[in-house]
Amino acid sequence: MQISNLKHGGNVYKSAKKLNLLPSEIIDASASLVPFDPPKILIDSLNAEIKNLGFRYYPERNLSDLKEIIGKFHGINPEKILPGNGASELITWAGYEASKFGISCIPSPCFVDYERSLNCWKSNFIHCELPKNWNNVFPQSFPLLPKGDVIWITNPHNPTGQLWGKNSLEEIIKNYKLVICDEAFLSITPNGDKESLIPLTEKYNNLFVLRSLTKIFNIPGLRLGYVVGSPKKLKQWKINRDPWPLNSFAIKAGIELLSNNKFYEQWTKQIHSWINIEKERVYEKLSKIENLKVHNSSTNFFLIESKRSLSPNIKYLENKGILLRECTSFRCLDEKWARISLQSRENNTLLCKEIQNSFKN
Ligand SMILES: Cc1ncc(COP(=O)(O)O)c(C=O)c1O
Protein backbone atom coordinates (compact mmCIF):
# COMPACT_ATOMS: atom_id res chain seq x y z
CA MET A 1 0.00 0.00 0.00
CA GLN A 2 1.47 3.37 -1.03
CA ILE A 3 0.58 6.78 0.32
CA SER A 4 1.74 9.75 -1.71
CA ASN A 5 1.85 12.51 0.88
CA LEU A 6 3.94 11.22 3.77
CA LYS A 7 4.44 14.57 5.45
CA HIS A 8 6.49 15.74 8.39
CA GLY A 9 6.15 18.81 10.58
CA GLY A 10 8.92 21.33 11.12
CA ASN A 11 8.95 23.05 7.72
CA VAL A 12 10.21 26.27 9.26
CA TYR A 13 12.46 27.36 6.39
CA LYS A 14 9.65 27.10 3.84
CA SER A 15 7.20 29.12 5.97
CA ALA A 16 9.78 31.74 6.90
CA LYS A 17 10.62 32.28 3.23
CA LYS A 18 6.95 32.59 2.30
CA LEU A 19 6.29 35.19 5.02
CA ASN A 20 9.63 36.94 4.60
CA LEU A 21 10.55 36.17 8.20
CA LEU A 22 13.56 34.60 9.88
CA PRO A 23 13.13 30.92 10.85
CA SER A 24 13.50 32.03 14.50
CA GLU A 25 10.44 34.29 14.08
CA ILE A 26 8.19 31.31 13.30
CA ILE A 27 6.36 29.59 16.15
CA ASP A 28 6.71 26.00 15.07
CA ALA A 29 4.14 23.92 16.93
CA SER A 30 4.19 21.35 14.10
CA ALA A 31 7.45 19.69 15.21
CA SER A 32 7.61 18.48 18.79
CA LEU A 33 10.89 19.95 20.04
CA VAL A 34 11.72 21.56 23.37
CA PRO A 35 11.77 25.39 23.41
CA PHE A 36 15.21 25.67 25.07
CA ASP A 37 18.49 26.47 23.36
CA PRO A 38 20.71 23.39 23.11
CA PRO A 39 22.95 22.94 26.19
CA LYS A 40 26.07 25.13 26.52
CA ILE A 41 28.31 22.07 27.04
CA LEU A 42 27.23 20.96 23.58
CA ILE A 43 27.97 24.31 21.92
CA ASP A 44 31.41 24.38 23.61
CA SER A 45 32.27 20.90 22.41
CA LEU A 46 31.15 21.68 18.83
CA ASN A 47 33.27 24.84 18.89
CA ALA A 48 36.23 22.76 20.07
CA GLU A 49 35.64 20.34 17.20
CA ILE A 50 35.87 23.25 14.76
CA LYS A 51 38.92 24.71 16.45
CA ASN A 52 40.74 21.37 16.46
CA LEU A 53 39.67 20.67 12.85
CA GLY A 54 38.36 17.28 14.04
CA PHE A 55 36.26 17.05 10.90
CA ARG A 56 39.44 16.81 8.79
CA TYR A 57 39.42 13.06 9.44
CA TYR A 58 36.92 10.36 8.56
CA PRO A 59 34.95 9.43 11.68
CA GLU A 60 36.03 6.21 13.37
CA ARG A 61 33.90 3.58 11.64
CA ASN A 62 32.95 1.48 14.66
CA LEU A 63 31.80 4.56 16.60
CA SER A 64 33.41 2.83 19.59
CA ASP A 65 33.66 5.84 21.92
CA LEU A 66 30.06 6.86 21.34
CA LYS A 67 28.83 3.27 21.80
CA GLU A 68 30.84 2.99 25.01
CA ILE A 69 29.21 6.15 26.42
CA ILE A 70 25.69 5.10 25.40
CA GLY A 71 26.37 1.63 26.86
CA LYS A 72 27.41 3.15 30.19
CA PHE A 73 24.44 5.50 30.13
CA HIS A 74 21.97 2.60 29.90
CA GLY A 75 24.08 0.00 31.72
CA ILE A 76 24.25 -2.31 28.69
CA ASN A 77 26.89 -3.92 26.48
CA PRO A 78 28.04 -1.40 23.79
CA GLU A 79 27.83 -4.16 21.18
CA LYS A 80 24.04 -3.99 21.53
CA ILE A 81 24.07 -0.38 20.31
CA LEU A 82 24.14 1.08 16.83
CA PRO A 83 24.21 4.90 16.62
CA GLY A 84 22.51 6.43 13.59
CA ASN A 85 21.93 9.60 11.60
CA GLY A 86 18.85 10.38 13.68
CA ALA A 87 16.29 7.75 14.66
CA SER A 88 14.98 8.18 11.09
CA GLU A 89 17.97 6.43 9.54
CA LEU A 90 17.51 3.55 11.98
CA ILE A 91 13.81 3.35 11.15
CA THR A 92 14.93 2.63 7.59
CA TRP A 93 17.07 -0.26 8.86
CA ALA A 94 14.33 -1.48 11.20
CA GLY A 95 12.21 -1.77 8.04
CA TYR A 96 14.97 -3.87 6.49
CA GLU A 97 14.79 -6.20 9.54
CA ALA A 98 10.98 -6.27 9.40
CA SER A 99 11.06 -7.22 5.70
CA LYS A 100 12.67 -10.56 6.66
CA PHE A 101 9.73 -11.62 8.83
CA GLY A 102 6.44 -10.99 7.00
CA ILE A 103 3.56 -8.66 7.71
CA SER A 104 4.15 -5.58 9.84
CA CYS A 105 1.31 -4.16 11.97
CA ILE A 106 1.36 -0.39 12.30
CA PRO A 107 -0.91 0.91 15.07
CA SER A 108 -2.46 4.00 13.49
CA PRO A 109 -2.51 6.94 13.40
CA CYS A 110 1.25 6.84 13.77
CA PHE A 111 4.54 8.46 12.80
CA VAL A 112 4.57 8.37 8.99
CA ASP A 113 8.17 7.20 8.63
CA TYR A 114 7.45 3.55 9.41
CA GLU A 115 5.45 3.32 6.23
CA ARG A 116 8.21 5.03 4.23
CA SER A 117 10.72 2.52 5.57
CA LEU A 118 8.56 -0.52 4.80
CA ASN A 119 7.84 0.77 1.30
CA CYS A 120 11.55 1.20 0.78
CA TRP A 121 12.09 -2.57 1.37
CA LYS A 122 8.83 -3.56 -0.42
CA SER A 123 7.68 -5.09 2.84
CA ASN A 124 3.99 -5.80 3.51
CA PHE A 125 2.15 -3.97 6.27
CA ILE A 126 -1.30 -3.35 7.65
CA HIS A 127 -2.65 -0.41 9.63
CA CYS A 128 -4.40 -1.34 12.87
CA GLU A 129 -6.61 1.46 14.12
CA LEU A 130 -6.10 2.63 17.68
CA PRO A 131 -9.19 3.65 19.70
CA LYS A 132 -9.73 7.41 19.39
CA ASN A 133 -10.67 8.05 23.00
CA TRP A 134 -8.42 7.70 25.99
CA ASN A 135 -8.26 9.03 29.52
CA ASN A 136 -5.62 11.16 31.20
CA VAL A 137 -4.05 8.47 33.37
CA PHE A 138 -0.62 7.46 32.10
CA PRO A 139 0.90 4.96 31.48
CA GLN A 140 -1.90 3.10 29.72
CA SER A 141 -2.15 -0.53 28.59
CA PHE A 142 -1.40 -1.04 24.93
CA PRO A 143 -4.88 -1.66 23.52
CA LEU A 144 -4.24 -3.84 20.43
CA LEU A 145 -3.00 -7.33 19.62
CA PRO A 146 -3.39 -7.50 15.84
CA LYS A 147 -2.46 -10.61 13.84
CA GLY A 148 0.88 -10.28 12.08
CA ASP A 149 4.59 -11.02 12.30
CA VAL A 150 6.05 -7.67 13.27
CA ILE A 151 4.66 -4.83 15.37
CA TRP A 152 5.80 -1.20 15.45
CA ILE A 153 5.26 0.48 18.83
CA THR A 154 5.83 4.16 19.51
CA ASN A 155 6.19 5.09 23.17
CA PRO A 156 4.87 7.66 23.85
CA HIS A 157 2.70 7.33 20.79
CA ASN A 158 2.95 9.95 18.06
CA PRO A 159 0.58 11.71 17.36
CA THR A 160 -1.74 10.82 20.28
CA GLY A 161 0.76 11.39 23.12
CA GLN A 162 -0.28 8.21 24.95
CA LEU A 163 2.37 6.64 27.18
CA TRP A 164 2.20 2.84 27.12
CA GLY A 165 3.00 0.77 30.22
CA LYS A 166 6.06 -1.47 30.07
CA ASN A 167 4.19 -4.49 31.46
CA SER A 168 1.55 -4.37 28.74
CA LEU A 169 4.28 -4.02 26.12
CA GLU A 170 6.12 -7.06 27.45
CA GLU A 171 3.01 -9.11 26.68
CA ILE A 172 3.13 -7.75 23.11
CA ILE A 173 6.77 -8.79 22.69
CA LYS A 174 5.82 -12.41 23.34
CA ASN A 175 3.31 -12.41 20.49
CA TYR A 176 5.43 -11.27 17.53
CA LYS A 177 8.48 -12.46 15.66
CA LEU A 178 9.85 -8.95 15.78
CA VAL A 179 9.01 -5.86 17.85
CA ILE A 180 10.30 -2.40 17.01
CA CYS A 181 9.75 0.12 19.78
CA ASP A 182 10.41 3.77 18.94
CA GLU A 183 11.18 5.70 22.14
CA ALA A 184 12.08 8.98 20.40
CA PHE A 185 10.05 11.02 22.93
CA LEU A 186 10.34 8.83 26.01
CA SER A 187 13.06 10.69 27.90
CA ILE A 188 11.31 14.05 27.59
CA THR A 189 8.03 12.59 28.86
CA PRO A 190 7.48 13.02 32.61
CA ASN A 191 7.83 9.56 34.23
CA GLY A 192 8.54 8.17 30.75
CA ASP A 193 11.88 6.44 31.26
CA LYS A 194 10.37 3.97 33.73
CA GLU A 195 8.46 2.48 30.79
CA SER A 196 11.52 2.02 28.56
CA LEU A 197 11.94 -1.40 26.96
CA ILE A 198 15.73 -1.07 26.79
CA PRO A 199 16.24 -3.35 29.85
CA LEU A 200 14.04 -5.99 28.16
CA THR A 201 16.47 -6.25 25.22
CA GLU A 202 18.56 -8.39 27.62
CA LYS A 203 15.71 -10.90 27.75
CA TYR A 204 14.15 -10.73 24.26
CA ASN A 205 16.21 -11.18 21.11
CA ASN A 206 13.26 -10.13 18.92
CA LEU A 207 13.17 -6.59 20.35
CA PHE A 208 14.75 -3.43 18.91
CA VAL A 209 14.44 -0.10 20.75
CA LEU A 210 15.01 3.18 18.91
CA ARG A 211 16.11 6.37 20.64
CA SER A 212 16.61 9.94 19.40
CA LEU A 213 18.58 12.84 20.86
CA THR A 214 16.76 15.27 18.54
CA LYS A 215 13.83 16.11 20.77
CA ILE A 216 15.38 16.26 24.20
CA PHE A 217 18.33 18.48 23.26
CA ASN A 218 16.63 20.45 20.48
CA ILE A 219 19.20 19.37 17.88
CA PRO A 220 17.16 18.27 14.84
CA GLY A 221 19.86 19.63 12.52
CA LEU A 222 22.64 17.50 14.01
CA ARG A 223 20.94 14.15 13.35
CA LEU A 224 21.64 11.75 16.19
CA GLY A 225 19.90 8.64 17.44
CA TYR A 226 20.65 5.01 18.29
CA VAL A 227 19.08 1.58 18.36
CA VAL A 228 19.47 -1.12 21.01
CA GLY A 229 19.07 -4.77 20.04
CA SER A 230 20.71 -8.05 19.07
CA PRO A 231 24.46 -7.49 18.34
CA LYS A 232 24.38 -10.14 15.61
CA LYS A 233 21.54 -8.45 13.73
CA LEU A 234 22.95 -4.95 14.23
CA LYS A 235 26.24 -6.17 12.71
CA GLN A 236 24.29 -6.99 9.55
CA TRP A 237 22.63 -3.54 9.49
CA LYS A 238 26.10 -2.01 9.81
CA ILE A 239 27.52 -4.02 6.92
CA ASN A 240 24.74 -2.81 4.64
CA ARG A 241 24.60 0.87 5.45
CA ASP A 242 26.75 3.88 4.54
CA PRO A 243 30.29 3.64 5.85
CA TRP A 244 30.07 7.00 7.71
CA PRO A 245 26.42 7.73 8.57
CA LEU A 246 27.34 10.05 11.47
CA ASN A 247 29.53 13.10 11.01
CA SER A 248 32.16 14.09 13.55
CA PHE A 249 29.95 16.81 15.11
CA ALA A 250 27.11 14.39 15.85
CA ILE A 251 29.57 11.90 17.36
CA LYS A 252 31.06 14.61 19.59
CA ALA A 253 27.58 15.75 20.58
CA GLY A 254 26.49 12.26 21.65
CA ILE A 255 29.62 11.71 23.73
CA GLU A 256 29.29 15.07 25.45
CA LEU A 257 25.56 14.90 26.12
CA LEU A 258 25.39 11.37 27.52
CA SER A 259 28.59 11.21 29.55
CA ASN A 260 27.52 13.43 32.43
CA ASN A 261 24.65 11.93 34.43
CA LYS A 262 24.24 14.93 36.71
CA PHE A 263 23.89 17.32 33.77
CA TYR A 264 21.44 14.93 32.07
CA GLU A 265 19.27 14.65 35.17
CA GLN A 266 19.08 18.41 35.60
CA TRP A 267 18.33 18.92 31.93
CA THR A 268 15.46 16.41 31.86
CA LYS A 269 14.08 17.71 35.16
CA GLN A 270 13.75 21.17 33.63
CA ILE A 271 11.98 19.71 30.59
CA HIS A 272 9.54 17.64 32.64
CA SER A 273 8.69 20.64 34.78
CA TRP A 274 8.09 22.78 31.63
CA ILE A 275 5.78 20.10 30.18
CA ASN A 276 3.78 19.71 33.39
CA ILE A 277 3.24 23.45 33.81
CA GLU A 278 2.65 24.47 30.21
CA LYS A 279 0.44 21.52 29.34
CA GLU A 280 -1.99 22.49 32.04
CA ARG A 281 -2.05 26.16 30.97
CA VAL A 282 -2.51 25.39 27.28
CA TYR A 283 -5.19 22.76 27.94
CA GLU A 284 -7.12 25.13 30.13
CA LYS A 285 -7.09 27.87 27.49
CA LEU A 286 -7.90 25.65 24.49
CA SER A 287 -10.58 23.66 26.29
CA LYS A 288 -12.65 26.86 26.47
CA ILE A 289 -13.04 26.93 22.69
CA GLU A 290 -16.48 25.77 21.72
CA ASN A 291 -16.69 22.52 19.74
CA LEU A 292 -12.99 21.84 20.13
CA LYS A 293 -11.87 18.68 21.90
CA VAL A 294 -8.40 18.74 23.42
CA HIS A 295 -7.13 15.17 23.77
CA ASN A 296 -5.09 14.02 26.78
CA SER A 297 -1.38 13.52 26.37
CA SER A 298 1.52 12.40 28.54
CA THR A 299 4.07 14.49 26.72
CA ASN A 300 4.90 17.74 24.87
CA PHE A 301 2.43 17.34 22.00
CA PHE A 302 -1.27 16.60 21.84
CA LEU A 303 -4.15 16.30 19.41
CA ILE A 304 -7.09 18.63 19.00
CA GLU A 305 -10.27 17.57 17.26
CA SER A 306 -13.00 19.76 15.84
CA LYS A 307 -16.47 19.05 14.50
CA ARG A 308 -15.49 20.76 11.25
CA SER A 309 -12.33 20.98 9.16
CA LEU A 310 -9.39 22.65 10.88
CA SER A 311 -7.78 23.53 7.52
CA PRO A 312 -8.99 27.19 7.60
CA ASN A 313 -7.66 27.56 11.16
CA ILE A 314 -4.30 26.08 10.19
CA LYS A 315 -4.13 28.45 7.17
CA TYR A 316 -5.05 31.46 9.34
CA LEU A 317 -2.29 30.58 11.82
CA GLU A 318 0.24 29.90 9.06
CA ASN A 319 -0.24 33.45 7.79
CA LYS A 320 0.60 34.65 11.32
CA GLY A 321 3.82 32.59 11.36
CA ILE A 322 2.39 29.84 13.60
CA LEU A 323 2.61 26.25 12.39
CA LEU A 324 0.38 23.40 13.58
CA ARG A 325 0.75 19.84 12.32
CA GLU A 326 -2.16 19.15 10.01
CA CYS A 327 -3.28 15.53 10.25
CA THR A 328 -4.56 14.51 6.81
CA SER A 329 -1.35 12.60 6.14
CA PHE A 330 -1.82 10.46 9.27
CA ARG A 331 -3.75 7.27 8.58
CA CYS A 332 -7.06 7.15 10.49
CA LEU A 333 -7.15 10.95 11.04
CA ASP A 334 -8.47 13.69 8.78
CA GLU A 335 -8.75 17.46 8.41
CA LYS A 336 -10.78 17.73 11.62
CA TRP A 337 -7.64 16.93 13.62
CA ALA A 338 -4.41 18.81 14.29
CA ARG A 339 -1.36 18.12 16.44
CA ILE A 340 0.13 20.89 18.55
CA SER A 341 3.44 20.91 20.38
CA LEU A 342 4.03 22.94 23.52
CA GLN A 343 6.15 26.09 23.24
CA SER A 344 7.76 28.53 25.66
CA ARG A 345 5.37 30.19 28.10
CA GLU A 346 5.27 33.41 26.07
CA ASN A 347 4.72 31.63 22.75
CA ASN A 348 2.06 29.36 24.25
CA THR A 349 0.10 32.43 25.30
CA LEU A 350 0.32 33.80 21.77
CA LEU A 351 -0.42 30.41 20.22
CA CYS A 352 -3.60 29.94 22.29
CA LYS A 353 -4.76 33.48 21.58
CA GLU A 354 -4.34 33.04 17.84
CA ILE A 355 -6.00 29.62 17.87
CA GLN A 356 -8.96 31.24 19.62
CA ASN A 357 -8.95 34.04 17.02
CA SER A 358 -8.83 31.53 14.19
CA PHE A 359 -12.23 30.21 15.30
CA LYS A 360 -13.74 33.71 15.17
CA ASN A 361 -12.93 34.18 11.47
C1 LIG B 1 8.01 9.00 16.76
C2 LIG B 1 9.22 9.55 16.07
N1 LIG B 1 10.29 8.77 15.91
C3 LIG B 1 11.40 9.23 15.30
C4 LIG B 1 11.47 10.52 14.83
C5 LIG B 1 12.71 10.99 14.12
O1 LIG B 1 13.71 11.35 15.02
P1 LIG B 1 15.11 11.85 14.52
O2 LIG B 1 15.09 13.33 14.43
O3 LIG B 1 16.08 11.36 15.55
O4 LIG B 1 15.38 11.23 13.19
C6 LIG B 1 10.38 11.38 14.99
C7 LIG B 1 10.43 12.75 14.48
O5 LIG B 1 9.52 13.51 14.53
C8 LIG B 1 9.23 10.87 15.63
O6 LIG B 1 8.14 11.64 15.78
Short mmCIF file of C-alpha atoms and ligand atoms in Angstrom, two decimals, residues 8 31-32 85-89 91 111 113-114 154 156-158 182-185 210-215 219-220 223-225 301 339, ligand 1:
data_model
loop_
_atom_site.label_atom_id
_atom_site.label_comp_id
_atom_site.label_asym_id
_atom_site.label_seq_id
_atom_site.Cartn_x
_atom_site.Cartn_y
_atom_site.Cartn_z
CA HIS A 8 6.49 15.74 8.39
CA ALA A 31 7.45 19.69 15.21
CA SER A 32 7.61 18.48 18.79
CA ASN A 85 21.93 9.60 11.60
CA GLY A 86 18.85 10.38 13.68
CA ALA A 87 16.29 7.75 14.66
CA SER A 88 14.98 8.18 11.09
CA GLU A 89 17.97 6.43 9.54
CA ILE A 91 13.81 3.35 11.15
CA PHE A 111 4.54 8.46 12.80
CA ASP A 113 8.17 7.20 8.63
CA TYR A 114 7.45 3.55 9.41
CA THR A 154 5.83 4.16 19.51
CA PRO A 156 4.87 7.66 23.85
CA HIS A 157 2.70 7.33 20.79
CA ASN A 158 2.95 9.95 18.06
CA ASP A 182 10.41 3.77 18.94
CA GLU A 183 11.18 5.70 22.14
CA ALA A 184 12.08 8.98 20.40
CA PHE A 185 10.05 11.02 22.93
CA LEU A 210 15.01 3.18 18.91
CA ARG A 211 16.11 6.37 20.64
CA SER A 212 16.61 9.94 19.40
CA LEU A 213 18.58 12.84 20.86
CA THR A 214 16.76 15.27 18.54
CA LYS A 215 13.83 16.11 20.77
CA ILE A 219 19.20 19.37 17.88
CA PRO A 220 17.16 18.27 14.84
CA ARG A 223 20.94 14.15 13.35
CA LEU A 224 21.64 11.75 16.19
CA GLY A 225 19.90 8.64 17.44
CA PHE A 301 2.43 17.34 22.00
CA ARG A 339 -1.36 18.12 16.44
C1 LIG B 1 8.01 9.00 16.76
C2 LIG B 1 9.22 9.55 16.07
N1 LIG B 1 10.29 8.77 15.91
C3 LIG B 1 11.40 9.23 15.30
C4 LIG B 1 11.47 10.52 14.83
C5 LIG B 1 12.71 10.99 14.12
O1 LIG B 1 13.71 11.35 15.02
P1 LIG B 1 15.11 11.85 14.52
O2 LIG B 1 15.09 13.33 14.43
O3 LIG B 1 16.08 11.36 15.55
O4 LIG B 1 15.38 11.23 13.19
C6 LIG B 1 10.38 11.38 14.99
C7 LIG B 1 10.43 12.75 14.48
O5 LIG B 1 9.52 13.51 14.53
C8 LIG B 1 9.23 10.87 15.63
O6 LIG B 1 8.14 11.64 15.78
#
